[in-house]
Coordinates of C-alpha atoms in Angstrom, one line a residue:
X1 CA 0.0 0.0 0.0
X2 CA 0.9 3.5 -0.6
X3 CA 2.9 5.0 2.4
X4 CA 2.8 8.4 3.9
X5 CA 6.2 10.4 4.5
X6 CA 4.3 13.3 6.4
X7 CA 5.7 14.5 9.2
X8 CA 3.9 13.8 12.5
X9 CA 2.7 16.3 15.0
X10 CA 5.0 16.2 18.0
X11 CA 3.7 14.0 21.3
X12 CA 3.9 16.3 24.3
X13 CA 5.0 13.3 26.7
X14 CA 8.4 11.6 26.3
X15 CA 8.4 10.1 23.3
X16 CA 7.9 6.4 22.6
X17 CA 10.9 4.1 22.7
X18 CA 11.0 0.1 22.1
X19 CA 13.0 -2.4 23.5
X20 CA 16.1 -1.5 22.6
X21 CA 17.4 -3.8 25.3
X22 CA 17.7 -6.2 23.0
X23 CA 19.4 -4.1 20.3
X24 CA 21.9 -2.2 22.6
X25 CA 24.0 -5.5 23.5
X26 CA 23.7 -6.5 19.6
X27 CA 25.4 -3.3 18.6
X28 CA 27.8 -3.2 21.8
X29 CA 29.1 -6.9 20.5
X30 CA 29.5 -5.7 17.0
X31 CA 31.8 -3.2 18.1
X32 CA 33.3 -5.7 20.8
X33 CA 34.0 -8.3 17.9
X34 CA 34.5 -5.9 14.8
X35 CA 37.9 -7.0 14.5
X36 CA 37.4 -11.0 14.8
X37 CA 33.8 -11.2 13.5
X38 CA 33.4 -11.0 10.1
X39 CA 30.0 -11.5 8.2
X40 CA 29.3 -14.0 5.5
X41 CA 29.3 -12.4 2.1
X42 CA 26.2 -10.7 0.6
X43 CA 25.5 -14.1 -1.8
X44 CA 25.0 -16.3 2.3
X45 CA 23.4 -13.3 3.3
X46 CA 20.6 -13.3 0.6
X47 CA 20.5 -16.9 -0.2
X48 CA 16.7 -17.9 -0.1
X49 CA 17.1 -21.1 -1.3
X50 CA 15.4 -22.1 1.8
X51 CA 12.4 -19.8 1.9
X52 CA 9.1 -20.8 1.1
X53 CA 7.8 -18.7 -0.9
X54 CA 4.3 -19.8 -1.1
X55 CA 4.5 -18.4 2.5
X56 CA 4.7 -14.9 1.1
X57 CA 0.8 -13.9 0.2
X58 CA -0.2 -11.3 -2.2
X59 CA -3.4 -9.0 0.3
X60 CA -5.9 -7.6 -2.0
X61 CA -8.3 -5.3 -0.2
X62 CA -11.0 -3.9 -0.7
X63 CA -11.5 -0.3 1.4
X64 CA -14.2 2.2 2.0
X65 CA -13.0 5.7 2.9
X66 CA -14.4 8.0 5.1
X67 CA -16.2 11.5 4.2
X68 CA -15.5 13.6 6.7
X69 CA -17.6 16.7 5.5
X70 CA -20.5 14.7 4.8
X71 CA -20.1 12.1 7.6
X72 CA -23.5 10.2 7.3
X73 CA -21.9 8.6 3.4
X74 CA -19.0 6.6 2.6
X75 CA -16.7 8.4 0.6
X76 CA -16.4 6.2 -1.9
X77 CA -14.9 2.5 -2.6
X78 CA -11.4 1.6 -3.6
X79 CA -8.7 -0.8 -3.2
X80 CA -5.2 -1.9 -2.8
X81 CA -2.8 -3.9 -2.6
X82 CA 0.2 -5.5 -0.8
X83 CA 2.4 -7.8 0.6
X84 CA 2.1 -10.6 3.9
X85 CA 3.9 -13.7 5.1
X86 CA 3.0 -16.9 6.8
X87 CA 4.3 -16.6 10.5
X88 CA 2.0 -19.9 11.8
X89 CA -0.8 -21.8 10.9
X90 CA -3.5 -20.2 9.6
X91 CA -1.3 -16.6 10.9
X92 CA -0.3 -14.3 8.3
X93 CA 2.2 -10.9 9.2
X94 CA 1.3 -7.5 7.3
X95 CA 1.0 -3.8 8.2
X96 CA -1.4 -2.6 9.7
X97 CA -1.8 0.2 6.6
X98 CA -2.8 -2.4 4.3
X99 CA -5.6 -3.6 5.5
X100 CA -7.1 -0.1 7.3
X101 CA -10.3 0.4 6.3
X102 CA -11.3 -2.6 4.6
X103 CA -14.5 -3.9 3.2
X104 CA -13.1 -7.3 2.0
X105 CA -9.6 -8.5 2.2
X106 CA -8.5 -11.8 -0.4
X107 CA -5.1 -13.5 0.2
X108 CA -3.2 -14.9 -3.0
X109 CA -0.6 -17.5 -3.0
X110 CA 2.3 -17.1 -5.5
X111 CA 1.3 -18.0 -9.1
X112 CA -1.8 -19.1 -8.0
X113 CA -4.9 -17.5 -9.4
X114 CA -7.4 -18.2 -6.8
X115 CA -8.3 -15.2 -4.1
X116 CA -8.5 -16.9 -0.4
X117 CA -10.9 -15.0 1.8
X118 CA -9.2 -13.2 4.8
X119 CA -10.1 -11.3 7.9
X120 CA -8.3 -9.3 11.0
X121 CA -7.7 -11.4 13.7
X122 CA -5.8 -8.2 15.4
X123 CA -4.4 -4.9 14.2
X124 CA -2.0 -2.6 15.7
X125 CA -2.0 0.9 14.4
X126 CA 0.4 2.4 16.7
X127 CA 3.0 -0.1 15.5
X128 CA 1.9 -0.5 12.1
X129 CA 1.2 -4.4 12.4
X130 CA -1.8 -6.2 11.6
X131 CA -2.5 -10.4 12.0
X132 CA -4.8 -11.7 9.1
X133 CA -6.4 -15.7 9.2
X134 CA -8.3 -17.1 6.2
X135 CA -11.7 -18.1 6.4
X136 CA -10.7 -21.6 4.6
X137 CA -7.0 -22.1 5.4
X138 CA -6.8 -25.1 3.4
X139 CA -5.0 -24.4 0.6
X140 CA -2.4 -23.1 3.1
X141 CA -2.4 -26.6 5.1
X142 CA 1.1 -27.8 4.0
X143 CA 2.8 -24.6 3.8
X144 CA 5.5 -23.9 5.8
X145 CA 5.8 -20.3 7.5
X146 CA 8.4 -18.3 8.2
X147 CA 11.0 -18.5 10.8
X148 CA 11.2 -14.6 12.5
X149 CA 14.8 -13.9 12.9
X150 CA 16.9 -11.1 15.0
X151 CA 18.5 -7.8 14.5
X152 CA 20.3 -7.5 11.4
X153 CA 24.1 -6.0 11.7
X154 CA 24.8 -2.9 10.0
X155 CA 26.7 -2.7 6.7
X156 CA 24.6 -6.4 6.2
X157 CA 22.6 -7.8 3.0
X158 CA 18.9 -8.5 3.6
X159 CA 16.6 -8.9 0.5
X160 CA 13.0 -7.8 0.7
X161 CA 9.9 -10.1 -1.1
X162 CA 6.6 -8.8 -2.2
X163 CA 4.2 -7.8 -4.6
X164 CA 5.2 -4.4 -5.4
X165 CA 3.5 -1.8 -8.5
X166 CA 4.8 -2.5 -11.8
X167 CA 3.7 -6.2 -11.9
X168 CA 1.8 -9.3 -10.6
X169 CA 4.4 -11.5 -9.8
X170 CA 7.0 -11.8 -6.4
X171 CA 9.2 -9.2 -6.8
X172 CA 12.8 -9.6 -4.4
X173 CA 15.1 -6.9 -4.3
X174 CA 18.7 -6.6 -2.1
X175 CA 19.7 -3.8 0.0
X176 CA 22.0 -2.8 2.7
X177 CA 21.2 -2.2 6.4
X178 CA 22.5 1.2 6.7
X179 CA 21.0 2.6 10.0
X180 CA 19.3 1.6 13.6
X181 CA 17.4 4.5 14.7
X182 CA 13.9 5.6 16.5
X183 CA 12.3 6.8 13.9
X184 CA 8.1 8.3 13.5
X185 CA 5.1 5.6 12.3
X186 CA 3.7 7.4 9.4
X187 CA 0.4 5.5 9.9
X188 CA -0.5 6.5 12.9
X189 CA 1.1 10.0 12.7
X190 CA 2.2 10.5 16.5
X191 CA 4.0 7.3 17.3
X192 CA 8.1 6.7 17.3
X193 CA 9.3 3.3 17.5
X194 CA 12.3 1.4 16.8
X195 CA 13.3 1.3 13.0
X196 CA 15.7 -0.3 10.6
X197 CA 17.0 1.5 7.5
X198 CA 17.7 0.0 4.3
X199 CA 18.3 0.9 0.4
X200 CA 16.8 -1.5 -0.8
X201 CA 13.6 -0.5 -3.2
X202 CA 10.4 -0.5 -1.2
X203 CA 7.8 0.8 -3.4
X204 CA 3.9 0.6 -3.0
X205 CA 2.6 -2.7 -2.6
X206 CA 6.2 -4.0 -0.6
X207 CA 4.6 -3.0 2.5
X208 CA 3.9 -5.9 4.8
X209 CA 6.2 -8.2 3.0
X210 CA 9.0 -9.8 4.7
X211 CA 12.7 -8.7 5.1
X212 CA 15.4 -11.7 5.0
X213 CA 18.7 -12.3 6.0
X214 CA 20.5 -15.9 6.3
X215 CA 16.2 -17.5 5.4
X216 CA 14.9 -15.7 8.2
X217 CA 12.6 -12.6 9.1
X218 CA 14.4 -9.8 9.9
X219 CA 11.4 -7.3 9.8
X220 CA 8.6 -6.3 7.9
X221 CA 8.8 -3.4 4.8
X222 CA 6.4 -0.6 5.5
X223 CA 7.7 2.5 4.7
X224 CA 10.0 5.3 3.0
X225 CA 10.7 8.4 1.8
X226 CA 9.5 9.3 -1.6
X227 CA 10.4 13.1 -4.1
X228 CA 13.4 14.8 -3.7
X229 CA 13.9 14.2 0.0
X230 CA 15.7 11.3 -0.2
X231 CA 16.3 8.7 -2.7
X232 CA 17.5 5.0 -1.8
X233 CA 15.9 5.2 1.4
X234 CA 13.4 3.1 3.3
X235 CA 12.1 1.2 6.7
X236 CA 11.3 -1.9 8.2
X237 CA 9.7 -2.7 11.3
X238 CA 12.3 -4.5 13.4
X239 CA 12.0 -7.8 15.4
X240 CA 11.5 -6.2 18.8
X241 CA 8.6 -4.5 17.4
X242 CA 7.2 -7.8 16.1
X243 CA 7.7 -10.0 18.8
X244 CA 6.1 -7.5 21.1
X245 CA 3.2 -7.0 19.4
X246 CA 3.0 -11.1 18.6
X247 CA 3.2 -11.2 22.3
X248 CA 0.6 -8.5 23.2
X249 CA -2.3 -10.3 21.3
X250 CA -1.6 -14.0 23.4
X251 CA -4.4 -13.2 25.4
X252 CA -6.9 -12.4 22.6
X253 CA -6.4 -8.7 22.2
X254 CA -4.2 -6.2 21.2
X255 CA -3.7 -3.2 24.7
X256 CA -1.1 -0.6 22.8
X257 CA 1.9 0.5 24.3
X258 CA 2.2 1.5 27.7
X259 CA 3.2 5.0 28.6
X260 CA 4.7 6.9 32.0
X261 CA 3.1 10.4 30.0
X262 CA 6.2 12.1 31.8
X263 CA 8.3 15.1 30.7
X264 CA 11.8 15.5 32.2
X265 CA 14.9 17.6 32.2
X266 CA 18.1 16.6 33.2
X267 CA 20.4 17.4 36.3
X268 CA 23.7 18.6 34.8
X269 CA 23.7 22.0 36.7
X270 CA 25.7 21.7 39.8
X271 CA 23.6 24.8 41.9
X272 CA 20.6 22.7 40.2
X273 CA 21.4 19.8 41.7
X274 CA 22.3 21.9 45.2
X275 CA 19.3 23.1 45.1
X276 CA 17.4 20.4 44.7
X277 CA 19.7 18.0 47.8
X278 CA 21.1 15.9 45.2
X279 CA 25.2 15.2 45.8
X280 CA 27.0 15.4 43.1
X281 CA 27.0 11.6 41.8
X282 CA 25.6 12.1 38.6
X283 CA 22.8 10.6 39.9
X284 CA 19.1 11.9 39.3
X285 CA 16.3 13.5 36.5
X286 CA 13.6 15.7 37.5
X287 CA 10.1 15.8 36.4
X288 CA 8.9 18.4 35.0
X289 CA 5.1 17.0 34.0
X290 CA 3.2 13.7 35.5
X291 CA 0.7 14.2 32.6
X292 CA -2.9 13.7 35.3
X293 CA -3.9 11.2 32.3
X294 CA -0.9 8.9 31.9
X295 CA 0.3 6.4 34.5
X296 CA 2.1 9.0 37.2
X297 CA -0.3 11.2 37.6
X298 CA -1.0 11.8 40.5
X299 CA 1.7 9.5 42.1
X300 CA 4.7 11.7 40.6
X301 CA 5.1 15.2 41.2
X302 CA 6.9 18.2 39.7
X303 CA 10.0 18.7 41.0
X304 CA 10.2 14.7 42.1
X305 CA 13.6 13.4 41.1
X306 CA 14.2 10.0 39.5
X307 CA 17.5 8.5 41.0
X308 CA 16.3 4.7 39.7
X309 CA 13.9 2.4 37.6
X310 CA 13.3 -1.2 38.6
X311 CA 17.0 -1.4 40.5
X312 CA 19.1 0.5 37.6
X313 CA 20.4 3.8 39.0
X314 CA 19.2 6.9 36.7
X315 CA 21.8 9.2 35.5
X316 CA 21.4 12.9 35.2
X317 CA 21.4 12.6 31.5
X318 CA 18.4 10.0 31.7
X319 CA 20.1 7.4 30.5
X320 CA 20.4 3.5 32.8
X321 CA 23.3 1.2 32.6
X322 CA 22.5 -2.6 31.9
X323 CA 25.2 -5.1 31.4
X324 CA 27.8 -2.4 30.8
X325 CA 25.4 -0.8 27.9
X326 CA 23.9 3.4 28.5
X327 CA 20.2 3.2 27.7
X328 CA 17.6 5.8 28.0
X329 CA 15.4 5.0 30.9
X330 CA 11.6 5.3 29.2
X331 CA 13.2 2.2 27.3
X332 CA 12.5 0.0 30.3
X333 CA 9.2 1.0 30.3
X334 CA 8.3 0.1 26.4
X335 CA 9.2 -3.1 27.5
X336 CA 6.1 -3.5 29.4
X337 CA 2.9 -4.3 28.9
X338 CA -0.5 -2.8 30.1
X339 CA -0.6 -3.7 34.1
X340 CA 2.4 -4.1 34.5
X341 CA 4.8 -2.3 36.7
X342 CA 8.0 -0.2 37.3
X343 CA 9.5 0.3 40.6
X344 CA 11.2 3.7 41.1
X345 CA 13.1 5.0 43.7
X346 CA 12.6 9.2 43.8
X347 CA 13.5 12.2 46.1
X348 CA 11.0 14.6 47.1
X349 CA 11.3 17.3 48.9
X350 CA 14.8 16.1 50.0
X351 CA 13.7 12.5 51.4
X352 CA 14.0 9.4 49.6
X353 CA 10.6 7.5 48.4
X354 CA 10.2 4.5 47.0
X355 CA 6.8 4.5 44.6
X356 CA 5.4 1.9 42.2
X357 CA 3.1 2.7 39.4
X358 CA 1.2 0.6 37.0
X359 CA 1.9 1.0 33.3
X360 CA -1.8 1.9 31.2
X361 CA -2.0 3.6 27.9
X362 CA -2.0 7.4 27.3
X363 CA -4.8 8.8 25.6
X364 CA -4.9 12.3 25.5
X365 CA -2.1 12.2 22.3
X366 CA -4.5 10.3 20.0
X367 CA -6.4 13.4 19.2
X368 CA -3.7 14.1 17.0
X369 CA -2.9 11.0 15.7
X370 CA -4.7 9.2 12.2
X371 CA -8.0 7.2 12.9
X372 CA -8.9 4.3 11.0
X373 CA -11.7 1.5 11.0
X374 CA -14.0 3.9 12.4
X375 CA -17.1 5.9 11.0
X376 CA -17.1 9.8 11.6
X377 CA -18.9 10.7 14.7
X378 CA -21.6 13.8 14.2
X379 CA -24.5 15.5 15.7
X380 CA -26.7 17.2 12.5
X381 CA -30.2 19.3 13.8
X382 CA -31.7 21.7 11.5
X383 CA -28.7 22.2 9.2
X384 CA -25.9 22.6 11.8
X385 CA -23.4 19.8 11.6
X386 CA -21.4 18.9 14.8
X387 CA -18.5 17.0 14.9
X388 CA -15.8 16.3 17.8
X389 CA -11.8 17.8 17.0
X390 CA -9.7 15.8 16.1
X391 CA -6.2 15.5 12.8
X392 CA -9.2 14.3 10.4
X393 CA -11.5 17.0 11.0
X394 CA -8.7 19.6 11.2
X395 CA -7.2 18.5 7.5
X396 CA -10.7 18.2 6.1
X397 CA -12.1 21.2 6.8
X398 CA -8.8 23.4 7.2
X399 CA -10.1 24.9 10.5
X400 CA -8.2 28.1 11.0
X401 CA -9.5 29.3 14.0
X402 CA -6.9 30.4 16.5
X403 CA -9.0 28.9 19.8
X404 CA -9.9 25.7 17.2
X405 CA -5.7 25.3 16.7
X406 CA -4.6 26.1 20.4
X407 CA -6.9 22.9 21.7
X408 CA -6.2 20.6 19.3
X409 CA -1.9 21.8 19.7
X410 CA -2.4 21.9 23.5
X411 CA -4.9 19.5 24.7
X412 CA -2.5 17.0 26.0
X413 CA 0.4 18.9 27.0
X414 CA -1.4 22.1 29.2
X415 CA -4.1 19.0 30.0
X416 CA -6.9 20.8 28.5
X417 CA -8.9 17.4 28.1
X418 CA -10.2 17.7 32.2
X419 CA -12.0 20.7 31.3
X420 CA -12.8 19.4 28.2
X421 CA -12.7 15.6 27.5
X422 CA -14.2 15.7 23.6
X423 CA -14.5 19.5 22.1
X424 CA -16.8 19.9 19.4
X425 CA -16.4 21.8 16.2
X426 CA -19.7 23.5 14.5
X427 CA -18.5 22.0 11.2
X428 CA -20.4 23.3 8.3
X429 CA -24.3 24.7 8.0
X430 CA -26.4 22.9 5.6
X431 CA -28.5 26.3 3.8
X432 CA -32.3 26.4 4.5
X433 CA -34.7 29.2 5.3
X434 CA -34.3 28.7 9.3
X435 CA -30.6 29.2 9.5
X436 CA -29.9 32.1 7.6
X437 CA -26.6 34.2 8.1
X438 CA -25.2 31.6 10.1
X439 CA -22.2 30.3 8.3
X440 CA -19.9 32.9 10.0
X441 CA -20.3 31.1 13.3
X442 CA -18.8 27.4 11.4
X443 CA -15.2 25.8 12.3
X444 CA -15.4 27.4 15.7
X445 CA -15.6 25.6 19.3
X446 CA -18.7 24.7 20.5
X447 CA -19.0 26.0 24.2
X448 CA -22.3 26.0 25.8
X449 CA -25.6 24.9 24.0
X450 CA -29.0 26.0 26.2
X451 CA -27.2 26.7 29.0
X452 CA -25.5 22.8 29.0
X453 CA -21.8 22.8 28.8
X454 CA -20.3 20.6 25.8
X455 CA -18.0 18.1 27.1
X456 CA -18.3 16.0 24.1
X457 CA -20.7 15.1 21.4
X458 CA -23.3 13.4 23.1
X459 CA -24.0 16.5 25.6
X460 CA -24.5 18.5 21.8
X461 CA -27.4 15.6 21.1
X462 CA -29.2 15.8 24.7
X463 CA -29.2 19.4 24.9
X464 CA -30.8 20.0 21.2
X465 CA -33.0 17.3 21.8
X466 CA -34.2 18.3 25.4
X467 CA -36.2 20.9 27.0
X468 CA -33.0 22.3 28.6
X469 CA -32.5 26.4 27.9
X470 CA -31.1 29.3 29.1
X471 CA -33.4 31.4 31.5
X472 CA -36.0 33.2 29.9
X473 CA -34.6 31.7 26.4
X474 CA -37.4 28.9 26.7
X475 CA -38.5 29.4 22.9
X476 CA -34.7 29.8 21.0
X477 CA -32.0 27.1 21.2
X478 CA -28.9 28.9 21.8
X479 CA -25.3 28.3 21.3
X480 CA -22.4 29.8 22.1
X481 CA -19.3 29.3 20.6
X482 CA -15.6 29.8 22.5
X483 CA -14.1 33.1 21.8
X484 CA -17.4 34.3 20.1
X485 CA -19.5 37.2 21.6
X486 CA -22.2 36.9 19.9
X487 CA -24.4 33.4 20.6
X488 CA -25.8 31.4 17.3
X489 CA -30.2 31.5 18.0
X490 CA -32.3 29.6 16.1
X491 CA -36.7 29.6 17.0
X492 CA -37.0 25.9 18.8
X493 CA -40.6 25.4 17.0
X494 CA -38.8 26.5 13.1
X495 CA -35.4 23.9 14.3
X496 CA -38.1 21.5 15.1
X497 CA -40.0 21.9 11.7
X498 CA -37.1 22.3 9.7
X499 CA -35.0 19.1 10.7
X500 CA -36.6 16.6 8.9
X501 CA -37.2 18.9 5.9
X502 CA -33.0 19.3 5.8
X503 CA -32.5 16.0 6.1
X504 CA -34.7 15.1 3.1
X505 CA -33.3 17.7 0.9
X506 CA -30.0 16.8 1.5
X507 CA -30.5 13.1 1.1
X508 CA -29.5 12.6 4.7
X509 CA -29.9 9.2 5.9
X510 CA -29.8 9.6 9.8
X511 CA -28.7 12.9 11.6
X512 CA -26.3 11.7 14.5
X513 CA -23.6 8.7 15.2
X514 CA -22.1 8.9 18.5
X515 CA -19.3 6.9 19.9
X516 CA -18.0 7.0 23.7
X517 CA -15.0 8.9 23.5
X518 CA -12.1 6.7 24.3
X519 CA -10.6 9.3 26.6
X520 CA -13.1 8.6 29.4
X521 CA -12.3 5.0 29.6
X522 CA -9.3 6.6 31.5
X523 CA -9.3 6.1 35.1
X524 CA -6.5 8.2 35.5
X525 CA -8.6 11.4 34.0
X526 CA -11.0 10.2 36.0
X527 CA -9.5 10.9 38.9
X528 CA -7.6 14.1 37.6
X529 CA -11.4 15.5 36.7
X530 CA -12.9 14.3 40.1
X531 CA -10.0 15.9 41.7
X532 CA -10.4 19.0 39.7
X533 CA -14.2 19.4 40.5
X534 CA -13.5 19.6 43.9
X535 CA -11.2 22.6 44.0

């Protein structure tokens, strides 16, 4: 499939890192051995006379898009195509991109003309990885899958297999492994994770496929760089990143990556560190943020320091020491999984605490990520068209709006999601006789509607369809809009009459779809928001 080289908005918490516990000794014993190890040549490295190929599927998929702007259709059919791999019986490996949005999905086995029915067992958007199964997994019964390998070395050959544009038949290419970095998801828009860089040509319909070295799975193709920006240059999803996902779903469902949500600086400063009753060891971070949403809140302070994470002493450049290797220390928490735990040992307010916290997803960030497998939430009544913030409504309407931008930049890092979980956007006005002149007051906030205050869509439904109003506005609905003097009025007996009459003429099949924000499953803001209420 067709990947995106945008560049993604910036998380406001520490940004994601994988487990590059396992790559740091890797590298470490490459430059330990450099002078004694040497690689087999780039024919061993390639070979794939081993490989079974009929393990390497072609994913035809059907997709429906979404319409933002006029939410209640589809916005229209297409397809696509690209590359998976056997990893088990009846288990087949691709990205997560490929198979977004579908309608159908077919599997096809190499020089075989026969489409095999397929379906999502599990997808992982923040990681890019999705885990298809066939409906009939016969024809795949004596097939062999794929062994999954390790890190590749740099400077090595690895060859990569699909089903790229510019034919129907397995396509293998060779490339060299020219960089181990943390690098941004494109798919997903907000997420950094570990990556592998090779020059070997992944084009449009590579993605999924697998990456080989010595007959095994050194990652999965999925995405690259594409105009004048680079040439030669493209990414795999490592290993780690595999197995960790592969791991996540044993229990019948994919949780996402954990998260502390922290911000820190470090201690380099010696007055800093005098200041703060630190000696001068080294030793030590201090938080700046415990996001109220993300795992710390409310356990870690500002001003805390971190001296160590699950026994591994914290230096003041954020960085832990493990079997002789410097890591940063939010790498010991991607690790983990949701529930589990990290010990730490902290000083506050010049006495040493020890303080466990349990690891849970952060939310807040997904507002600005890309949304996929999901319809497009609105509220339409009388022509006005509602719909919560969020990157898809901010690229399809090109909402200018200063108060519009500052929420949607801000909401996780200045916490703006406890005052207001979901915000709203009056989207667009559809043009009858009973809203007149109202078009100035679209791509604006929502605020207050009849006196209710909007903390997410669903309060814009049951106050337009209530008796609620402000006092001694009984026969008007009224809505006022954030940073906007003047409210929006509209007669509640014409809104009533009109409704249906706008909904005909516009060939609108049903005026609201509402979906529990995701943001309130948190506990965490749960408790920040009760706490808040209270002061």
């Amino acid at each position: 499939m067709t990947t995106s080289t945008r560049s993604p908005f910036s998380r406001t918490i520490t940004f994601s890192w994988l487990c590059v516990l396992f790559l740091a000794p890797h590298i470490h014993a490459q430059e330990k051995k450099s002078t004694v190890e040497v690689p087999p040549p780039p024919s061993v490295q390639a070979d794939v006379s081993k490989v079974e190929f009929d393990a390497i599927v072609r994913v035809e998929v059907e997709v429906e898009n979404r319409n933002y702007r006029v939410p209640w259709n589809i916005g229209g059919l297409g397809s696509g195509v690209g590359t998976g791999f056997m990893i088990g019986k009846n288990r087949f490996l691709t990205n997560a991109h490929v198979v977004s949005n579908r309608r159908l999905i077919y599997i096809k086995k190499m020089d075989r003309p026969e489409p095999y029915k397929a379906r999502v067992l599990y997808v992982a958007h923040d990681c890019d990885l999705a885990l298809l199964e066939l409906e009939d997994p016969t024809p795949f019964k004596d097939v062999k899958p794929l062994s999954i390998g390790g890190i590749p070395k740099l400077n090595t050959t690895v060859i990569d297999v699909g089903y790229p544009i510019g034919g129907e038949r397995i396509s293998v290419t060779r490339g060299v492994v020219s960089r181990i970095d943390f690098r941004p998801y494109t798919h997903s828009g907000v997420d950094f994770h570990l990556t592998i860089q090779v020059d070997a040509a992944i084009n449009p319909g590579n993605s999924g496929g697998p990456v080989l070295q010595d007959n095994k799975v050194v990652g999965v193709a999925f995405q690259g760089y594409s105009g004048s920006q680079a040439q030669n240059t493209a990414y795999m999803i490592p290993v780690p990143v595999i197995n960790r996902f592969l791991k996540d779903v044993e229990d019948g469902q994919y949780d996402f990556y954990v998260d502390m949500a922290t911000q820190t600086i470090n201690l380099l400063n010696p007055a800093q560190r005098l200041a703060l009753g630190l000696k001068n060891d080294g030793r030590g971070v201090m938080v700046t943020i415990a996001d109220k949403a993300g795992s710390a809140g409310g356990v870690l302070e500002t001003g805390d320091v971190l001296l160590a994470i699950d026994g591994y002493d914290i230096a003041s450049d954020g960085f832990v020491t493990i079997e002789g290797e410097r890591i940063n220390l939010n790498e010991i928490v991607e690790r983990k999984f949701v529930g589990d735990t990290v010990d730490l040992k902290i000083l506050r307010d010049h006495k040493l605490q020890q303080i466990k916290i349990e690891l849970q997803r952060f939310i807040p960030y997904l507002i600005q990520a890309n949304h996929y497998d999901k319809k497009p939430n609105f509220v339409l009544f009388a022509g006005l068209q509602f719909q919560p913030l969020d990157r898809e409504l901010m690229g399809s309407f090109g909402i200018s709006n200063l108060k519009a931008r500052y929420v949607y930049s801000y909401f996780s890092r200045e916490e703006l999601y406890i005052e207001r979980p979901e915000p709203v956007i009056l989207t667009a006005v559809l043009p009858d006789s009973v809203n007149t002149h109202l078009q100035a007051y679209t791509k604006q906030l929502v605020d207050t509607i009849n006196g209710k205050k909007i903390l997410t869509l669903q309060d814009v439904h049951d106050a337009l369809n209530s008796d609620a109003h402000e006092k001694g506005q009984e026969n008007y609905h009224v809505i006022r809009l954030l940073g906007e003097g003047r409210p929006l009025v509209m007669e509640r007996s014409k809104a009533k009459a009109a409704h249906q009459r706008i909904m005909d003429k516009y060939n609108v099949g049903y005026d609201h779809f509402i979906e529990k924000p995701l943001i309130l499953e948190s506990k965490a803001l749960a408790k920040a928001r009760e706490k808040a209420a209270k002061k």
